[in-house]
Tab-separated table of N, CA and C in Angstrom:
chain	number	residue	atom	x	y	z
A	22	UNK	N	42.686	-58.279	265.657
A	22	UNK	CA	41.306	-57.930	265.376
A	22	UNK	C	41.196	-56.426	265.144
A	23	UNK	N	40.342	-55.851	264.219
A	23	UNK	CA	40.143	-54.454	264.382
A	23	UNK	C	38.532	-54.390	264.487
A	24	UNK	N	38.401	-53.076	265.123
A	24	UNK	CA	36.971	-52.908	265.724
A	24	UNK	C	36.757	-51.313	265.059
A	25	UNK	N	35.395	-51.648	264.313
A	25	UNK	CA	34.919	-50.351	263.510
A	25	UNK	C	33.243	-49.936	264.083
A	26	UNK	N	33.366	-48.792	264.128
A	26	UNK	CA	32.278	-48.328	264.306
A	26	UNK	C	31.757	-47.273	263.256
A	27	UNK	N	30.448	-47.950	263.115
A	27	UNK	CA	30.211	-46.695	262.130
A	27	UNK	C	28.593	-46.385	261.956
A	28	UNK	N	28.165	-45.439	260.914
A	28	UNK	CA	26.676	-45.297	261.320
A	28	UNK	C	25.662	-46.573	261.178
A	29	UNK	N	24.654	-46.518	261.780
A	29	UNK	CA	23.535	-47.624	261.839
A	29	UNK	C	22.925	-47.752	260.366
A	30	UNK	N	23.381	-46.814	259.865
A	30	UNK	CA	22.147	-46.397	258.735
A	30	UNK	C	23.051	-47.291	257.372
A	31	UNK	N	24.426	-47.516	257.706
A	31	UNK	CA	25.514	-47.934	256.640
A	31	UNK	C	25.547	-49.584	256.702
A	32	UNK	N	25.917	-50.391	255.820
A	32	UNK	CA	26.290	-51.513	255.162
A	32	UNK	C	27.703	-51.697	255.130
A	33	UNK	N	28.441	-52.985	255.081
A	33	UNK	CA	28.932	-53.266	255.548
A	33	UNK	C	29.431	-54.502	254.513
A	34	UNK	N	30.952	-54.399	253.550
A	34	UNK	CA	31.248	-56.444	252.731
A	34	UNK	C	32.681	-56.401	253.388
A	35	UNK	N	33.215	-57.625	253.863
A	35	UNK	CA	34.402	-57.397	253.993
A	35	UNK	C	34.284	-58.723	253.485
A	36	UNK	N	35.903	-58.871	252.531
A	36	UNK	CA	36.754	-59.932	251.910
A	36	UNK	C	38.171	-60.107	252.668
A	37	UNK	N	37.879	-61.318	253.262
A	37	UNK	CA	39.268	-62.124	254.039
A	37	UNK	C	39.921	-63.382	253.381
A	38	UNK	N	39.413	-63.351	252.106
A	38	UNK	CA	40.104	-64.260	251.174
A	38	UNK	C	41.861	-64.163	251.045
A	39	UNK	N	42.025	-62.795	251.154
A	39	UNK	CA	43.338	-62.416	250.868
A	39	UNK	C	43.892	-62.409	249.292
A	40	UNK	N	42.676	-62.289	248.642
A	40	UNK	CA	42.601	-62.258	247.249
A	40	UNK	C	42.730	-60.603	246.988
A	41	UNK	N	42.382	-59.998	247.796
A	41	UNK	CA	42.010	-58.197	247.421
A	41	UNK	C	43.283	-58.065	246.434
A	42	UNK	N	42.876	-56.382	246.243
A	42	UNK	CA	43.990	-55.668	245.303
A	42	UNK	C	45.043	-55.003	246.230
A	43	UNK	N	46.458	-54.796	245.588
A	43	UNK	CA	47.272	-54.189	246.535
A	43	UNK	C	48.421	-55.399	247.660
A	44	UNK	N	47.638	-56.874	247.036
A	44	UNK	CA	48.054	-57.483	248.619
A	44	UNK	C	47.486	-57.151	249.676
A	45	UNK	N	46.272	-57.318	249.966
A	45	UNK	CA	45.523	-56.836	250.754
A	45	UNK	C	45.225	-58.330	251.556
A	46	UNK	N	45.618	-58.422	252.275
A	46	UNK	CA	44.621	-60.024	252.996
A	46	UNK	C	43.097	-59.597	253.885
A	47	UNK	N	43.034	-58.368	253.947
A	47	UNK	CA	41.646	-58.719	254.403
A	47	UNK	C	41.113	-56.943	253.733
A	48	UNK	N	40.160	-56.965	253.227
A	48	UNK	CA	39.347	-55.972	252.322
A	48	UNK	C	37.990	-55.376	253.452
A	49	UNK	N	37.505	-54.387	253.252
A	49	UNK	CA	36.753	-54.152	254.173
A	49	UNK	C	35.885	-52.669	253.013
A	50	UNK	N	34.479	-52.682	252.801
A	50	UNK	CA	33.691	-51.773	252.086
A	50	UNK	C	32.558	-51.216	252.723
A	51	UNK	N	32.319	-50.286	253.248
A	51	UNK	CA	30.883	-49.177	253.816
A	51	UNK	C	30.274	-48.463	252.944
A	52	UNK	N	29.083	-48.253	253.247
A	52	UNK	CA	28.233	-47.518	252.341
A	52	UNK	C	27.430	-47.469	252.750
A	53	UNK	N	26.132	-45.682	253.182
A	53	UNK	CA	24.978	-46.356	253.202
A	53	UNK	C	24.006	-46.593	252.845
A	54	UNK	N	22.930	-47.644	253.036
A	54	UNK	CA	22.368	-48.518	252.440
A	54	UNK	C	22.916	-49.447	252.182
A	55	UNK	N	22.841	-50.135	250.408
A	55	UNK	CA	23.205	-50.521	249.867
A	55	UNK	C	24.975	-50.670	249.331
A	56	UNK	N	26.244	-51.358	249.707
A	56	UNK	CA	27.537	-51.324	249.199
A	56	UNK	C	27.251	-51.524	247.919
A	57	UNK	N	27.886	-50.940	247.223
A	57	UNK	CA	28.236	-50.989	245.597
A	57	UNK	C	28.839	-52.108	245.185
A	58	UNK	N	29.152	-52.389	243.956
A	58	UNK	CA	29.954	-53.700	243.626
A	58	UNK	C	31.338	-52.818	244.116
A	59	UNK	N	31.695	-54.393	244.603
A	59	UNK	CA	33.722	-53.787	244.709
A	59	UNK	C	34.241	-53.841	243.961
A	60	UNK	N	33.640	-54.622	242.782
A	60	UNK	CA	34.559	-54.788	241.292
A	60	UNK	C	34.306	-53.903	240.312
A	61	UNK	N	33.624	-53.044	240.570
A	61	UNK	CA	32.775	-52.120	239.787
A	61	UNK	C	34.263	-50.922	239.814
A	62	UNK	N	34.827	-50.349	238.487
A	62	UNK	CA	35.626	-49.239	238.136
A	62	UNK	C	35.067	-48.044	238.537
A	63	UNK	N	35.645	-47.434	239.367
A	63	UNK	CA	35.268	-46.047	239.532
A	63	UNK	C	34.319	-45.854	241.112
A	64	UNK	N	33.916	-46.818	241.504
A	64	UNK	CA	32.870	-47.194	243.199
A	64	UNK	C	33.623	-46.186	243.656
A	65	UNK	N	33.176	-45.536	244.463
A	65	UNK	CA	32.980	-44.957	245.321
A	65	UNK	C	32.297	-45.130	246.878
A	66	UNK	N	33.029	-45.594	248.163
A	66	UNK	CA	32.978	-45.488	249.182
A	66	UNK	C	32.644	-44.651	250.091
A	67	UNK	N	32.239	-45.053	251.278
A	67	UNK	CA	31.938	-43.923	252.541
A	67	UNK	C	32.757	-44.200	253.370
A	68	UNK	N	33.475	-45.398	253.282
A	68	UNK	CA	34.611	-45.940	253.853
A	68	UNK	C	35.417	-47.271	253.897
A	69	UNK	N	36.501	-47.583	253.648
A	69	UNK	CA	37.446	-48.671	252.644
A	69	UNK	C	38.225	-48.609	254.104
A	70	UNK	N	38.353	-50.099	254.136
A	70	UNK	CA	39.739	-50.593	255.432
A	70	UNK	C	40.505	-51.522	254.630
A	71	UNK	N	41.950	-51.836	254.838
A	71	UNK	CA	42.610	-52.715	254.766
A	71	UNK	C	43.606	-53.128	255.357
A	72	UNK	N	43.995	-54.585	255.376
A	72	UNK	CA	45.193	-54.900	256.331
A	72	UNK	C	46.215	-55.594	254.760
A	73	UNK	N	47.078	-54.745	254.804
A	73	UNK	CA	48.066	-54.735	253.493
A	73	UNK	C	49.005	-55.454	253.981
A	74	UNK	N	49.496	-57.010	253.268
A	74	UNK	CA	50.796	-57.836	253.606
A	74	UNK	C	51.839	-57.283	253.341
A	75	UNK	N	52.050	-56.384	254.262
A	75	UNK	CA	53.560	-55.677	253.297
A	75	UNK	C	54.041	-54.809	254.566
A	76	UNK	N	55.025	-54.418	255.049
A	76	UNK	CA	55.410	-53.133	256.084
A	76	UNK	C	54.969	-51.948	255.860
A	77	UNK	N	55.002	-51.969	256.953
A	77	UNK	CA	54.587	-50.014	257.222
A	77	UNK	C	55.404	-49.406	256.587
A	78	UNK	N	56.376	-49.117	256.415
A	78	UNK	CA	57.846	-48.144	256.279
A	78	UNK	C	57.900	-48.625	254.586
A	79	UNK	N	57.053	-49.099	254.079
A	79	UNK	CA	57.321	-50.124	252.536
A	79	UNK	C	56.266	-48.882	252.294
A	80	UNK	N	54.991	-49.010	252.584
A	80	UNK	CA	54.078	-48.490	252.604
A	80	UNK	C	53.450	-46.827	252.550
A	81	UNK	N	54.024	-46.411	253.251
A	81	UNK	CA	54.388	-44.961	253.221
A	81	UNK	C	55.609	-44.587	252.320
A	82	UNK	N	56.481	-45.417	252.328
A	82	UNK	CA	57.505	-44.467	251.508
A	82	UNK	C	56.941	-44.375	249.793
A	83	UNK	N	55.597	-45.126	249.282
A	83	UNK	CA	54.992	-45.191	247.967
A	83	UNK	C	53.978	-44.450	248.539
A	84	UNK	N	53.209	-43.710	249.666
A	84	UNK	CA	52.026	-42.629	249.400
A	84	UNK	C	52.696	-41.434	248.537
A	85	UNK	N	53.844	-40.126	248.485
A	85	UNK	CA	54.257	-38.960	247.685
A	85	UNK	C	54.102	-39.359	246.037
A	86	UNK	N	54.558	-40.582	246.288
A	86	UNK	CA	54.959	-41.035	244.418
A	86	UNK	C	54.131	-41.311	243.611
A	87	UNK	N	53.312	-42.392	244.355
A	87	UNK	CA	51.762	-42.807	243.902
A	87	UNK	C	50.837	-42.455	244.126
A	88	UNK	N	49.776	-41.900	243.794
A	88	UNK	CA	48.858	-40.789	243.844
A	88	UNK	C	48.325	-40.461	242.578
A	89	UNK	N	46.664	-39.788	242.659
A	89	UNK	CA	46.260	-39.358	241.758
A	89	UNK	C	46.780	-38.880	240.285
A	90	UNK	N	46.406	-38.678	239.049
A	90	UNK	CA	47.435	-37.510	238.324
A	90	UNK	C	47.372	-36.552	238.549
A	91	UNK	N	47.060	-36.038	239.677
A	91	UNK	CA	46.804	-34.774	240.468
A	91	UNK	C	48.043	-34.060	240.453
A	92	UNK	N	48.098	-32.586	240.256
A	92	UNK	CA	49.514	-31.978	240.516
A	92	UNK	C	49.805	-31.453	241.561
A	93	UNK	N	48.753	-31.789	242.154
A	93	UNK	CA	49.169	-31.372	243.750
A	93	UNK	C	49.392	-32.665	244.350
A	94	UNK	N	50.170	-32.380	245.099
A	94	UNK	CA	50.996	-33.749	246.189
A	94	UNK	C	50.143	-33.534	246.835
A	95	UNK	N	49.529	-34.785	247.832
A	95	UNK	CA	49.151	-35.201	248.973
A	95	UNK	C	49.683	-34.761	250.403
A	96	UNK	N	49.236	-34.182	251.242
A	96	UNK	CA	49.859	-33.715	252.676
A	96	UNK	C	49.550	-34.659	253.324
A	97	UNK	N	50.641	-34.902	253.828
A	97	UNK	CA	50.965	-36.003	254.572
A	97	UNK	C	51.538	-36.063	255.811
A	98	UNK	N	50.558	-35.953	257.366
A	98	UNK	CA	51.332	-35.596	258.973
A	98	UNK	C	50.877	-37.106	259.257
A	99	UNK	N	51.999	-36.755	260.665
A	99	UNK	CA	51.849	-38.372	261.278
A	99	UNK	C	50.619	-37.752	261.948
A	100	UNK	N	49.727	-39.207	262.636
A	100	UNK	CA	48.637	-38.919	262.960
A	100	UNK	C	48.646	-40.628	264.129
A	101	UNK	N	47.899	-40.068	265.161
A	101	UNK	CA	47.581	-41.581	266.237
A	101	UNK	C	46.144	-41.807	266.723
A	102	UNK	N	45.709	-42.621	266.382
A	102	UNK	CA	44.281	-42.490	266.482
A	102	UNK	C	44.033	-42.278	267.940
A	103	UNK	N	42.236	-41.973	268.672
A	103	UNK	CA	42.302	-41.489	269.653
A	103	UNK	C	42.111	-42.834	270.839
A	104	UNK	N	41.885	-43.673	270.433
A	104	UNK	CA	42.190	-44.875	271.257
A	104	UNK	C	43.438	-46.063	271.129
A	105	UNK	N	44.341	-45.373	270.739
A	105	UNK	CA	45.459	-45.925	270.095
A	105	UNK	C	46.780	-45.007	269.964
A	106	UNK	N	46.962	-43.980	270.924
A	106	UNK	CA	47.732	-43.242	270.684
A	106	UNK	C	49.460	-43.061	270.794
A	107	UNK	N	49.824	-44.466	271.476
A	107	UNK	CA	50.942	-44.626	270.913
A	107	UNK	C	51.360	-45.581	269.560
A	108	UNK	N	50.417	-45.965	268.571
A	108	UNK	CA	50.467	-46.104	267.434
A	108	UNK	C	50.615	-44.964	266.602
A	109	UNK	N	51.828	-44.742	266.145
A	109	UNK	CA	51.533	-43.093	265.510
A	109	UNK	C	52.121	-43.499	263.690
A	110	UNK	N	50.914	-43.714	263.184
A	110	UNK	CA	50.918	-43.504	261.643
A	110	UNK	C	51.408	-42.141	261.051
A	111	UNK	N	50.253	-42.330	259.787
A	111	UNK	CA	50.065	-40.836	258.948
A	111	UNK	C	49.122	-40.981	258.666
A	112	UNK	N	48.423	-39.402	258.551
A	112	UNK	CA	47.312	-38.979	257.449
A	112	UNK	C	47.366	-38.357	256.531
A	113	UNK	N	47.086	-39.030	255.595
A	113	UNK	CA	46.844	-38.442	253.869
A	113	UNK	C	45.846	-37.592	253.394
A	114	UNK	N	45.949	-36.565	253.274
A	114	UNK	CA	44.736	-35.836	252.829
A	114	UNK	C	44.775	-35.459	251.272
A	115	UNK	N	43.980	-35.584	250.122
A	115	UNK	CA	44.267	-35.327	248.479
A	115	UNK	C	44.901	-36.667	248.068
A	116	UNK	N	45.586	-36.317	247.360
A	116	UNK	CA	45.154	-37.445	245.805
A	116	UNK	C	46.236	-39.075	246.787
A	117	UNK	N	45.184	-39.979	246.502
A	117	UNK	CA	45.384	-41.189	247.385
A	117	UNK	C	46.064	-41.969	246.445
A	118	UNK	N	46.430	-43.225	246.709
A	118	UNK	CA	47.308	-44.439	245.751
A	118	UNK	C	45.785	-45.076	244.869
A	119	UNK	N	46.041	-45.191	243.503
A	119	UNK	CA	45.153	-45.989	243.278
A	119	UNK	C	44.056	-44.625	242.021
A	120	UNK	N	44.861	-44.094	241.830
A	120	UNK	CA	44.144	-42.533	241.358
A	120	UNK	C	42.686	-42.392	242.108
A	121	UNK	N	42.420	-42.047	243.343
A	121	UNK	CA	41.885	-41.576	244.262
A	121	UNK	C	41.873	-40.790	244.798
A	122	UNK	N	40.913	-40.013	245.139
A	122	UNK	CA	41.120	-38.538	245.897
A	122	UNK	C	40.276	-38.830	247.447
A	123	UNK	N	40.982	-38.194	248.458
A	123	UNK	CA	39.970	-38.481	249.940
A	123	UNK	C	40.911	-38.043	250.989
A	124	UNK	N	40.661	-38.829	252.187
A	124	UNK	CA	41.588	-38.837	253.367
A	124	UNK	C	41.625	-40.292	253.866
A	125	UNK	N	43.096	-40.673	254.377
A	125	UNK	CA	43.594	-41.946	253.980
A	125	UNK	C	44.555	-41.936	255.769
A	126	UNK	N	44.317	-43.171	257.033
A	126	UNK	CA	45.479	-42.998	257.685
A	126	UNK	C	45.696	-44.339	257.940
A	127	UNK	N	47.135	-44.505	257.683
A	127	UNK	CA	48.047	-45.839	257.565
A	127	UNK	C	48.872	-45.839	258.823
A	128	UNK	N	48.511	-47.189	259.447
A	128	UNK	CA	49.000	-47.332	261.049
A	128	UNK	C	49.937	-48.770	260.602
A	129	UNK	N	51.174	-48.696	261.445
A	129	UNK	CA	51.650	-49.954	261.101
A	129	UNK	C	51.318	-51.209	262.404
A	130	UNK	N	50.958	-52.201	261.791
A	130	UNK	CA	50.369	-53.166	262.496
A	130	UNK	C	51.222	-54.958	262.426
A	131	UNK	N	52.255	-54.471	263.501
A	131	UNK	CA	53.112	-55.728	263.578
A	131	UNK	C	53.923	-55.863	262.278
A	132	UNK	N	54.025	-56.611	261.380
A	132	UNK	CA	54.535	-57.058	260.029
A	132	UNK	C	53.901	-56.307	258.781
A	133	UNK	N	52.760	-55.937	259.267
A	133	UNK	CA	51.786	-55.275	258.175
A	133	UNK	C	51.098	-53.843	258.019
A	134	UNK	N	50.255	-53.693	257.476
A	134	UNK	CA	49.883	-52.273	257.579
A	134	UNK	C	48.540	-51.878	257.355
A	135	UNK	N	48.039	-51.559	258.457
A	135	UNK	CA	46.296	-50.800	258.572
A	135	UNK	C	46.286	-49.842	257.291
A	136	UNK	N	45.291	-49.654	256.626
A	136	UNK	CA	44.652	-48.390	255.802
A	136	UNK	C	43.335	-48.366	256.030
A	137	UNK	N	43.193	-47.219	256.428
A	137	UNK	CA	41.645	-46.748	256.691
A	137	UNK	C	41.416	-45.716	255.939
A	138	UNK	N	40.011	-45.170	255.328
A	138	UNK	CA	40.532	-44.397	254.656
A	138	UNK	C	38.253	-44.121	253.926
A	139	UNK	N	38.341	-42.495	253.526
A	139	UNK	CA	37.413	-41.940	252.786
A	139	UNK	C	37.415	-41.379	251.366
A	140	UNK	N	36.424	-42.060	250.266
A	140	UNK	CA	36.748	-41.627	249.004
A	140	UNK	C	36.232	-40.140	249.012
A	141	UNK	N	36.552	-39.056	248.704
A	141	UNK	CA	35.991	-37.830	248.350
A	141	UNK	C	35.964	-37.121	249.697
A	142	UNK	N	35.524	-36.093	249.265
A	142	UNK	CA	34.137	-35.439	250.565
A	142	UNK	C	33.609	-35.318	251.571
A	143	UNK	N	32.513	-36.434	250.931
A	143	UNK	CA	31.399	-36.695	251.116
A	143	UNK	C	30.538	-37.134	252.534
A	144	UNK	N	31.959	-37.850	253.128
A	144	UNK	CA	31.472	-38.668	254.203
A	144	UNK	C	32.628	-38.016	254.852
A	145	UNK	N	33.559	-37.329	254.561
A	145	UNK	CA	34.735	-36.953	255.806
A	145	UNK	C	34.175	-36.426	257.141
A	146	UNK	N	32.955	-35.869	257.080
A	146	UNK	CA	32.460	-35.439	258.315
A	146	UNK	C	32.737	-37.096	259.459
A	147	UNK	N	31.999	-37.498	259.145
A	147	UNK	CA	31.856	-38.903	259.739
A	147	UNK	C	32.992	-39.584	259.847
A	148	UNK	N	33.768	-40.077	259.024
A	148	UNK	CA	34.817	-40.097	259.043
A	148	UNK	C	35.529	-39.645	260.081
A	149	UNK	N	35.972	-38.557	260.197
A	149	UNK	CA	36.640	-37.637	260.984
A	149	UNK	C	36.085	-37.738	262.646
A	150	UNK	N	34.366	-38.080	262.547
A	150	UNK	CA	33.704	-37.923	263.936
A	150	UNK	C	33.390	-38.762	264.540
A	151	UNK	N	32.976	-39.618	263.601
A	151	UNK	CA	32.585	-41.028	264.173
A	151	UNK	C	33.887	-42.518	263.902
A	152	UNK	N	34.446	-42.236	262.838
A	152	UNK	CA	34.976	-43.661	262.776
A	152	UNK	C	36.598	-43.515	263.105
A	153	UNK	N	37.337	-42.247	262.912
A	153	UNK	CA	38.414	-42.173	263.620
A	153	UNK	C	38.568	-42.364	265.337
A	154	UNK	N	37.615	-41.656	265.317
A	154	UNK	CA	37.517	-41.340	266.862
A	154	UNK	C	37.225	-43.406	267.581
A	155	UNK	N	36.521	-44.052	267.046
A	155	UNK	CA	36.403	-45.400	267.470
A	155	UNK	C	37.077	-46.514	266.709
A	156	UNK	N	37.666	-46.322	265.714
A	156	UNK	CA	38.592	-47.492	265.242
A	156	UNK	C	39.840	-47.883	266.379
A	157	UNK	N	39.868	-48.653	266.314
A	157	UNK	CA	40.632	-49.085	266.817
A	157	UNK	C	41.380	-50.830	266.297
A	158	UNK	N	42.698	-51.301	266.756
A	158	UNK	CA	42.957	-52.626	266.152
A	158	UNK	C	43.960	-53.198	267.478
A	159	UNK	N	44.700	-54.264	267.792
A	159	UNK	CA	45.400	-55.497	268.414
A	159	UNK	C	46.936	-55.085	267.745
A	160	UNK	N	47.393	-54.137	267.925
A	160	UNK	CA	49.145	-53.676	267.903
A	160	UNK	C	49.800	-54.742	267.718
């Protein structure tokens, strides 16, 4: 199970079809107000989760390569969330997989792999204050 917290004021689609993009079996979209279409090119998020069928160590070794057409590489430290701290991922900060720009942290979860993650900006405050600090997931 993973447990998200986030503002009152935000919305909330998650897809457990296991249809998502990426191999994603379960999709997760924030926004607030109103979520945008997910099929919509170019959406923009306040905050994107996923549980990716694939390994951790699969997973990270494609964040340097894949990335924005940005010419700057992505910085990339391990990172453990604060209720979860012997889970020790990474955080991505700049150009994300998917030609995306934000902050991105990938925890490995049994067989598979957490992505949590902010498009832009915009919302990193929050991000950073509110939803790192309380995410949490079942190791």
């Amino acid at each position: 199970s993973l447990s998200i917290a986030y503002p009152k004021t935000w919305s909330g689609y998650v897809d457990d079809s296991g249809n998502g993009n990426s191999g994603a079996v379960l999709s997760g979209y924030f926004y607030p107000g109103v979520v945008p279409a997910v099929s919509k090119d170019g959406a923009v998020f306040a905050l994107r989760v996923q549980v990716l069928n694939q390994p951790y160590s699969q997973t990270v070794s494609t964040l340097g390569s894949s990335g924005s057409n940005s010419d700057t590489p992505p910085q990339i430290v391990p990172y453990a969330l604060p209720k979860l701290p012997k889970v020790v991922g990474v955080k991505v900060t700049g150009a994300l997989p998917n030609d995306e720009t934000g902050t991105m942290v990938v925890l490995p979860l049994r067989s598979q792999t957490v992505e949590i993650w902010t498009d832009g900006d915009q919302f990193l405050s929050d991000f950073n204050n509110i939803i790192l600090p309380n995410f949490s997931f079942s190791p």
